[in-house]
Coordinates of C-alpha atoms in Angstrom, one line a residue:
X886 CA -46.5 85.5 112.8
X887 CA -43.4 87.5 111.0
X888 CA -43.7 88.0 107.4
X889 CA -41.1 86.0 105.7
X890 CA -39.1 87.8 102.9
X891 CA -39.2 85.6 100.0
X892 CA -37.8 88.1 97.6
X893 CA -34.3 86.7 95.8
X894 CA -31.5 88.7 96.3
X895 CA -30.8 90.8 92.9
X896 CA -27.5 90.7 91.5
X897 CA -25.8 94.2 91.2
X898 CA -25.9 95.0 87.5
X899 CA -22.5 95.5 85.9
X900 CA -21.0 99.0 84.9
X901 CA -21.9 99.9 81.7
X902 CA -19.0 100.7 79.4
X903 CA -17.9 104.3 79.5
X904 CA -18.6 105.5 75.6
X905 CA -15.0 105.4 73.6
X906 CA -14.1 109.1 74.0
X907 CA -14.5 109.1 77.5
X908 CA -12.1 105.7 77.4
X909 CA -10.1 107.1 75.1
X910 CA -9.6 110.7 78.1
X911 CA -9.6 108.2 80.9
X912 CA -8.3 105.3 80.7
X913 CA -4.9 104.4 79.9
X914 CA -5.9 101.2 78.2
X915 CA -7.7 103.6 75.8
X916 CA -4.9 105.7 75.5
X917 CA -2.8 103.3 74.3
X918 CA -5.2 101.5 72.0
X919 CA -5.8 104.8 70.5
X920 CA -1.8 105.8 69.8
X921 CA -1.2 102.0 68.4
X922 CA -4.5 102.7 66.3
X923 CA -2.6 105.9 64.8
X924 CA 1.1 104.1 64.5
X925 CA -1.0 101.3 62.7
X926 CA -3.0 103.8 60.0
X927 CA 0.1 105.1 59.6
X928 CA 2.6 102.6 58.8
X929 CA -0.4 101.1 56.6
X930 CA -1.2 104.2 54.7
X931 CA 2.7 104.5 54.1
X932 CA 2.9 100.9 53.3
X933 CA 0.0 101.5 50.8
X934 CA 2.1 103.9 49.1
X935 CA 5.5 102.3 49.0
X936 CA 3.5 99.3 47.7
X937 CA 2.4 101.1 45.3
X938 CA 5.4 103.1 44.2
X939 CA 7.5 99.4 44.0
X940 CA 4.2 98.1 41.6
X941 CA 5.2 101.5 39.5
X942 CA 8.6 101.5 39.2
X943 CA 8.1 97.7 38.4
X944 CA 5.5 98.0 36.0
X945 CA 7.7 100.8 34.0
X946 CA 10.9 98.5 34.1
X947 CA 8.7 95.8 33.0
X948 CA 7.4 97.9 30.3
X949 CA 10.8 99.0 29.5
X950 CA 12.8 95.8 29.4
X951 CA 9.7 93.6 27.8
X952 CA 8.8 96.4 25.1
X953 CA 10.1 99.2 25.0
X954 CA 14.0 98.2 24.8
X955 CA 13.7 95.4 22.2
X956 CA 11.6 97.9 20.1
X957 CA 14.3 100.5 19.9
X958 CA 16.5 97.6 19.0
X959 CA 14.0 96.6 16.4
X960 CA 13.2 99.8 15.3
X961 CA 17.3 100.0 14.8
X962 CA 17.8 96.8 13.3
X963 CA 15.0 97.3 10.7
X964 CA 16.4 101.4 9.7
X965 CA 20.1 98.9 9.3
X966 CA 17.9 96.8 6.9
X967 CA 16.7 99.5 4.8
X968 CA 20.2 100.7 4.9
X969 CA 21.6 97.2 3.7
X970 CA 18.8 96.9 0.7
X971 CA 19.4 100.9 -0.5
X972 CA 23.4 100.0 -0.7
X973 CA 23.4 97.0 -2.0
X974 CA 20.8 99.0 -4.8
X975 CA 23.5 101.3 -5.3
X976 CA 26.5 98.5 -5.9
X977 CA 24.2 96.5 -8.2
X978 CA 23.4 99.3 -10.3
X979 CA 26.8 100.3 -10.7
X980 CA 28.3 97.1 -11.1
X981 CA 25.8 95.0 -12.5
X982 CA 27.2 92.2 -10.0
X983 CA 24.3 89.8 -8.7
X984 CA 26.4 89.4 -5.3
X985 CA 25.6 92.7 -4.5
X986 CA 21.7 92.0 -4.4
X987 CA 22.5 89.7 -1.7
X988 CA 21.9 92.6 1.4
X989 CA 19.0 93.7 -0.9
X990 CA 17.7 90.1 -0.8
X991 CA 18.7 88.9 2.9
X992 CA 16.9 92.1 3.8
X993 CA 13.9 91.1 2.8
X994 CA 12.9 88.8 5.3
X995 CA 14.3 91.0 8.0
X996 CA 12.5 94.0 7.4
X997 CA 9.0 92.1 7.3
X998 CA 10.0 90.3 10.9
X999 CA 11.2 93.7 12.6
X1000 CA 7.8 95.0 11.1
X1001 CA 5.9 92.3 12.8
X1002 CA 8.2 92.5 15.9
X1003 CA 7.4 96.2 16.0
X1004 CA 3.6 95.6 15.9
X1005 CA 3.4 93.0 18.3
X1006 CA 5.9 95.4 21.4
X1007 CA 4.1 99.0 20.3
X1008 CA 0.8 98.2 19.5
X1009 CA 0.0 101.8 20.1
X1010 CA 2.1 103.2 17.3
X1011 CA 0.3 101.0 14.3
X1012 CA -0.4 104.5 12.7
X1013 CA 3.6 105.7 12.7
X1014 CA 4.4 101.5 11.8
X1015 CA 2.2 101.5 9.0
X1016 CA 3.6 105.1 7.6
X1017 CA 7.0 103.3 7.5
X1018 CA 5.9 100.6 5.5
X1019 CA 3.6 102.4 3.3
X1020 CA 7.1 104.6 2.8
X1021 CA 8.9 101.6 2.3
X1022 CA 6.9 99.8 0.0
X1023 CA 7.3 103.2 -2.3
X1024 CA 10.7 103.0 -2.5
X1025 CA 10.0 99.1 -3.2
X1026 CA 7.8 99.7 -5.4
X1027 CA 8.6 103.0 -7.6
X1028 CA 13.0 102.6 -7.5
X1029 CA 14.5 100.1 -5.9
X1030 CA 12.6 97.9 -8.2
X1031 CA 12.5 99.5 -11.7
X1032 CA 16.0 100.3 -11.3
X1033 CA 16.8 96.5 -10.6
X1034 CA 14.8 95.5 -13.8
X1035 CA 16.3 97.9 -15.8
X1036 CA 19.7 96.9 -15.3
X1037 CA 18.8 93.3 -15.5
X1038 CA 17.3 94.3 -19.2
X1039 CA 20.5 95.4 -20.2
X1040 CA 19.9 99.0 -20.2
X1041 CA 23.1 99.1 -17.6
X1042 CA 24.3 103.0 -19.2
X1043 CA 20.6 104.1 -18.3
X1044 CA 20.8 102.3 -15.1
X1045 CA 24.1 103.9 -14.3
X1046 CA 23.2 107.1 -15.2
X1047 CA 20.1 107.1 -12.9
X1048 CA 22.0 105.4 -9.9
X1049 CA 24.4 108.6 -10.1
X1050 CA 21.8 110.9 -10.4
X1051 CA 20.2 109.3 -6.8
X1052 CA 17.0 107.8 -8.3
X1053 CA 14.7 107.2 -5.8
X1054 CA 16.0 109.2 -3.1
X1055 CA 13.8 111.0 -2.4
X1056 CA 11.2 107.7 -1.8
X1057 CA 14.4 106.7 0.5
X1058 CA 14.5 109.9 2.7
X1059 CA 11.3 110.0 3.6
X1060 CA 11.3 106.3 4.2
X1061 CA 14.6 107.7 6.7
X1062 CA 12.3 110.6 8.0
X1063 CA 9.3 108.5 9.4
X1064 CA 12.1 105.5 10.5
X1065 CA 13.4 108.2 12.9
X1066 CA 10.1 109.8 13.5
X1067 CA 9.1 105.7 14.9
X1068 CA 12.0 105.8 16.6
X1069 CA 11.7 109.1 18.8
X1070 CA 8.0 107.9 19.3
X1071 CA 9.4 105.0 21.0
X1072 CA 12.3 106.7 22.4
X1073 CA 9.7 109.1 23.9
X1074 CA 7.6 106.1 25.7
X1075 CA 11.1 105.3 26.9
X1076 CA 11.5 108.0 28.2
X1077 CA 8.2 108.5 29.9
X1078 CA 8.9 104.9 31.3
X1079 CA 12.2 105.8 32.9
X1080 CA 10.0 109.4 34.3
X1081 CA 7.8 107.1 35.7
X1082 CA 9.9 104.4 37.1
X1083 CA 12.3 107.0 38.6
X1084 CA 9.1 108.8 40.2
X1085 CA 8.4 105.7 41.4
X1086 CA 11.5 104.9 43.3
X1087 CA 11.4 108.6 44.6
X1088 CA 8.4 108.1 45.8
X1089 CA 9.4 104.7 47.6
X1090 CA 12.5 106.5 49.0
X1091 CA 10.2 109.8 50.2
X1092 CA 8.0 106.8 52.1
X1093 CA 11.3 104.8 53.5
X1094 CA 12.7 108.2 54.7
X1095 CA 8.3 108.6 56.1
X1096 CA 9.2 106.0 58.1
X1097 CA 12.4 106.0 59.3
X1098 CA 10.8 110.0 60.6
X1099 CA 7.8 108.6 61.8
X1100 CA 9.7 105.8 63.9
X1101 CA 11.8 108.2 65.4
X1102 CA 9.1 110.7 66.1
X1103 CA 7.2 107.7 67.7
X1104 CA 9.8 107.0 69.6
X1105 CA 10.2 110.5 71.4
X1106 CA 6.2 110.6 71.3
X1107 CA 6.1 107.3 73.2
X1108 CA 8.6 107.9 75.5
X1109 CA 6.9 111.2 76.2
X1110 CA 3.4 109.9 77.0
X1111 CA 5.2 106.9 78.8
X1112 CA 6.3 109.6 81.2
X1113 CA 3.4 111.7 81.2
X1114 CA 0.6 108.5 81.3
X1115 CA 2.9 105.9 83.1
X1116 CA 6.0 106.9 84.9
X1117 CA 4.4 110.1 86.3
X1118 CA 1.4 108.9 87.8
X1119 CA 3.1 105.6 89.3
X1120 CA 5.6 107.6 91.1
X1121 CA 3.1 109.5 92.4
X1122 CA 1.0 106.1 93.6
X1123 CA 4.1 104.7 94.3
X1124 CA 4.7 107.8 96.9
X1125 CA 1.5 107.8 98.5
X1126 CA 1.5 104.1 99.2
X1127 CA 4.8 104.5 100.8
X1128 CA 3.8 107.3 102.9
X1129 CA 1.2 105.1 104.1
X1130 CA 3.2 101.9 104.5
X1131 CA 5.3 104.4 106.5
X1132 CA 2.3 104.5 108.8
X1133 CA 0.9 107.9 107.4
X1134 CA -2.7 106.3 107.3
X1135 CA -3.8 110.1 107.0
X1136 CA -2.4 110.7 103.8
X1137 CA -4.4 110.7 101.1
X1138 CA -3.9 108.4 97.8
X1139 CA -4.0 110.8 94.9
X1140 CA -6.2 109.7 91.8
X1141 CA -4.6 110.8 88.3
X1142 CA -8.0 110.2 86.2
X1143 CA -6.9 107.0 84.6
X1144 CA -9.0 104.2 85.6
X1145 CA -6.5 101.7 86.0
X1146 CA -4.4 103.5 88.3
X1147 CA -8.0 105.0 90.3
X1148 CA -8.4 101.0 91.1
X1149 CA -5.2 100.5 92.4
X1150 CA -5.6 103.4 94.4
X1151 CA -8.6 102.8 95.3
X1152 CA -7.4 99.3 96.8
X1153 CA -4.5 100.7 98.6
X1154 CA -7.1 103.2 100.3
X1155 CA -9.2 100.1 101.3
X1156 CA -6.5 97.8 102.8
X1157 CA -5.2 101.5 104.2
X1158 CA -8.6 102.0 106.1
X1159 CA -8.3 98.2 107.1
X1160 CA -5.0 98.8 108.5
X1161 CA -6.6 101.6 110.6
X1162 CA -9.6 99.8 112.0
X1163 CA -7.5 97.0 112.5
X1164 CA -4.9 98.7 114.3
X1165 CA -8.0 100.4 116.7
X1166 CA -9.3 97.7 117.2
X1167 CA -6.2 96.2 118.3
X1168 CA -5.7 98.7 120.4
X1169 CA -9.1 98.9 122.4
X1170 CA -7.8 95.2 122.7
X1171 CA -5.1 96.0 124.8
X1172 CA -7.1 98.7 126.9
X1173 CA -9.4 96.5 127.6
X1174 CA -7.2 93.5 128.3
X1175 CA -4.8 96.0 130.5
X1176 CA -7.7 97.2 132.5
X1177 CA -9.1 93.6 133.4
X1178 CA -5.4 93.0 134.5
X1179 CA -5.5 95.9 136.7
X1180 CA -8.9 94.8 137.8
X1181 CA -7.4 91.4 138.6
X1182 CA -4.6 92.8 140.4
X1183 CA -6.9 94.9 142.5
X1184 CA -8.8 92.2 143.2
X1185 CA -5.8 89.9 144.5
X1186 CA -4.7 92.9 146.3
X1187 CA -7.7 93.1 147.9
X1188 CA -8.1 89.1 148.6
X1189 CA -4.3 88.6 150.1
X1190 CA -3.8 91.6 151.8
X1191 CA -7.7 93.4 153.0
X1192 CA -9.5 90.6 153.5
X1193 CA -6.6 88.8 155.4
X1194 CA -6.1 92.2 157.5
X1195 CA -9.8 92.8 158.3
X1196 CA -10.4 89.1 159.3
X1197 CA -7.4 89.7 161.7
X1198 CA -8.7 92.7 162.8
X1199 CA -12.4 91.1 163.6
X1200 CA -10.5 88.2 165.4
X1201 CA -8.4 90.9 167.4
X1202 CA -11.8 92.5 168.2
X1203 CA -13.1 90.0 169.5
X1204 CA -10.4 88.5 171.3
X1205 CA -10.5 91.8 172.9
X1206 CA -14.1 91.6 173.9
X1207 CA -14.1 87.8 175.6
X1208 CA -11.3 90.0 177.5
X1209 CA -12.9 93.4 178.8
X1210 CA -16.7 92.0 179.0
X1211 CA -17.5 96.1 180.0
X1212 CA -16.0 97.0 177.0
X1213 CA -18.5 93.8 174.9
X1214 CA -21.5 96.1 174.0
X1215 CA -19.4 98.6 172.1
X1216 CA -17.2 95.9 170.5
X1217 CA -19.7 93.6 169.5
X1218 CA -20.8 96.2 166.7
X1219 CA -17.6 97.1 165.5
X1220 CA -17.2 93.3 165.0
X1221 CA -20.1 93.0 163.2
X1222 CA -19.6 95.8 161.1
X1223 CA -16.1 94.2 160.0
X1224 CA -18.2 91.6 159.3
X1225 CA -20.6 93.3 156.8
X1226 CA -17.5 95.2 155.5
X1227 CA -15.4 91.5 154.8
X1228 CA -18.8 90.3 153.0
X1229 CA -19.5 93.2 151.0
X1230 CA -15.3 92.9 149.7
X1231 CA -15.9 88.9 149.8
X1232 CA -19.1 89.5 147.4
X1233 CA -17.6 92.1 144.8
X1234 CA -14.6 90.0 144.0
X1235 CA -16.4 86.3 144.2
X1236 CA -19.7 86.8 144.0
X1237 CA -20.5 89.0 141.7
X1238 CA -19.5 88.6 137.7
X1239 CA -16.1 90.4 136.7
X1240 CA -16.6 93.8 135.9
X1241 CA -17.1 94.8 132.5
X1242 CA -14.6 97.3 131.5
X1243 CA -16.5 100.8 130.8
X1244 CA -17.5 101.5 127.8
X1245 CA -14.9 104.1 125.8

């Protein structure tokens, strides 16, 4: 009793993945993958950076319309203030007219807001803020004051007197000196502010011109590897299968490396090699059908015309024999070997099977 094969047929296990660099060298799936990989760092790295240099310049033009500005305006406004209180000093002490305390008292108010303005928008400069008002409260303090009680007491010669002698100026110029010193400070963070929003937009405009190179470069680097990767090795498929459509089943299909191009070559080569055995096959076909023609027009040859001229011939024979009886004995076996001939003919064509055409 046979043995009976119970084993399952196994499944053929699937390719394993070629690792990424050999993708990346054979494969023009991996090819591409890797240059869109690049084009996409790229344009993200440059992206990074023109995001980056837009948050820049907009942070310094932030900083510059939101704090810097109004504190150069404030720092102007409260030097205009000081400027209002020392003349109006100057007009009351000569005069001894009250309306020309009015800018010394409207002032007032102003300078303590512009001072509180200018603390809130330049936090950072509390040390040069508070030398300004330490100066001013001097001047406060030690002329403008004493020299607006003294002419209020009367004592207007003495008051005059000091008011052309420039009491107090010197209180008053340095109060001037560390106004403007508060003012370049600020002027200086302006100008570090425009530095950095103009690097800023130079730096945007470095990474828009990045681009607009790295597009174009792309560009002549894609159409080149199109050429090289795509156009190239399909032209050169493209040949081969048309050599073979041609009916050039000899020539070979080239194989460029890439995978997805091997497959389709390796296809054509198939249905090529299919097309070959097909087409011998076909033609043993035809030998074999033309031979059992010619086998089957032998064969009706041999039926209509030997057959029919040898049963003539055995009947003339014989005839001749009933005729000449001398002549019987050596008739008889020419008859009957006529006879043997017509049966031997009679049993290759009918009673035999057809012959089998040899073997090529």
């Amino acid at each position: 009793m046979d043995r009976v094969d119970d084993r399952r047929p196994t499944t053929p296990a699937e390719p394993r993945r070629p690792p990424w660099w050999q993708e990346l060298k054979g494969s023009l799936r991996g090819r591409m993958r890797a240059l869109v990989l690049v084009v996409l760092v790229a344009l993200f790295g440059l992206l990074a950076v023109a995001v980056g240099s837009m948050a820049q310049a907009s942070a310094a033009d932030q900083v510059m319309m939101q704090r810097i500005g109004p504190a150069l305006t404030s720092v102007e406004r409260l030097q205009t203030a000081y400027v209002d209180q020392e003349t109006g000093l100057r007009g009351y002490l000569l005069t001894g007219e009250d309306g020309f305390l009015d800018p010394f008292t409207a002032a007032a108010p102003r300078i303590a807001a512009e001072q509180n303005l200018l603390g809130t928008l330049v936090p950072e400069l509390a040390g040069s803020l508070a030398a300004v008002a330490v100066a001013y409260d001097n001047w406060s303090a030690n002329a403008a004051r004493p020299l607006i009680d003294l002419r209020r007491a009367g004592e207007a010669g003495q008051a005059s007197a000091l008011a052309a002698q420039d009491a107090g100026k010197g209180q008053f110029d340095v109060l001037r000196q560390r106004v403007d010193a508060l003012r370049a400070q600020i002027s200086g963070e302006a100008d570090a502010a425009g530095a950095a929003s103009s690097s800023a937009r130079q730096r945007l405009f470095g990474v828009l011109a990045a681009v607009a190179a790295l597009g174009i470069a792309l560009g002549v680097v894609a159409m080149r590897f199109q050429r090289r990767w795509v156009l190239a090795p399909l032209t050169r498929l493209g040949d081969d299968v048309a050599a073979v459509a041609g009916g050039d089943y000899a020539h070979p299909i080239r194989d460029d490396g890439l995978r997805e191009l091997a497959t389709v070559g390796r296809g054509v080569a198939t249905m090529r090699d299919r097309l070959t055995a097909h087409a011998a096959e076909t033609a043993r076909t035809e030998r074999l059908r033309a031979r059992a023609d010619q086998a089957e027009r032998m064969a009706d040859t041999l039926r209509r015309d030997v057959i029919v001229e040898l049963s003539s011939l055995t009947l003339t024979v014989t005839a001749v024999a009933g005729r000449h009886p001398r002549a019987a004995p050596e008739l008889h076996p020419v008859v009957r070997r006529l006879d043997l001939v017509i049966a031997a003919i009679r049993a290759a064509i009918f009673g035999s099977a057809e012959p089998s055409p040899p073997r090529e």
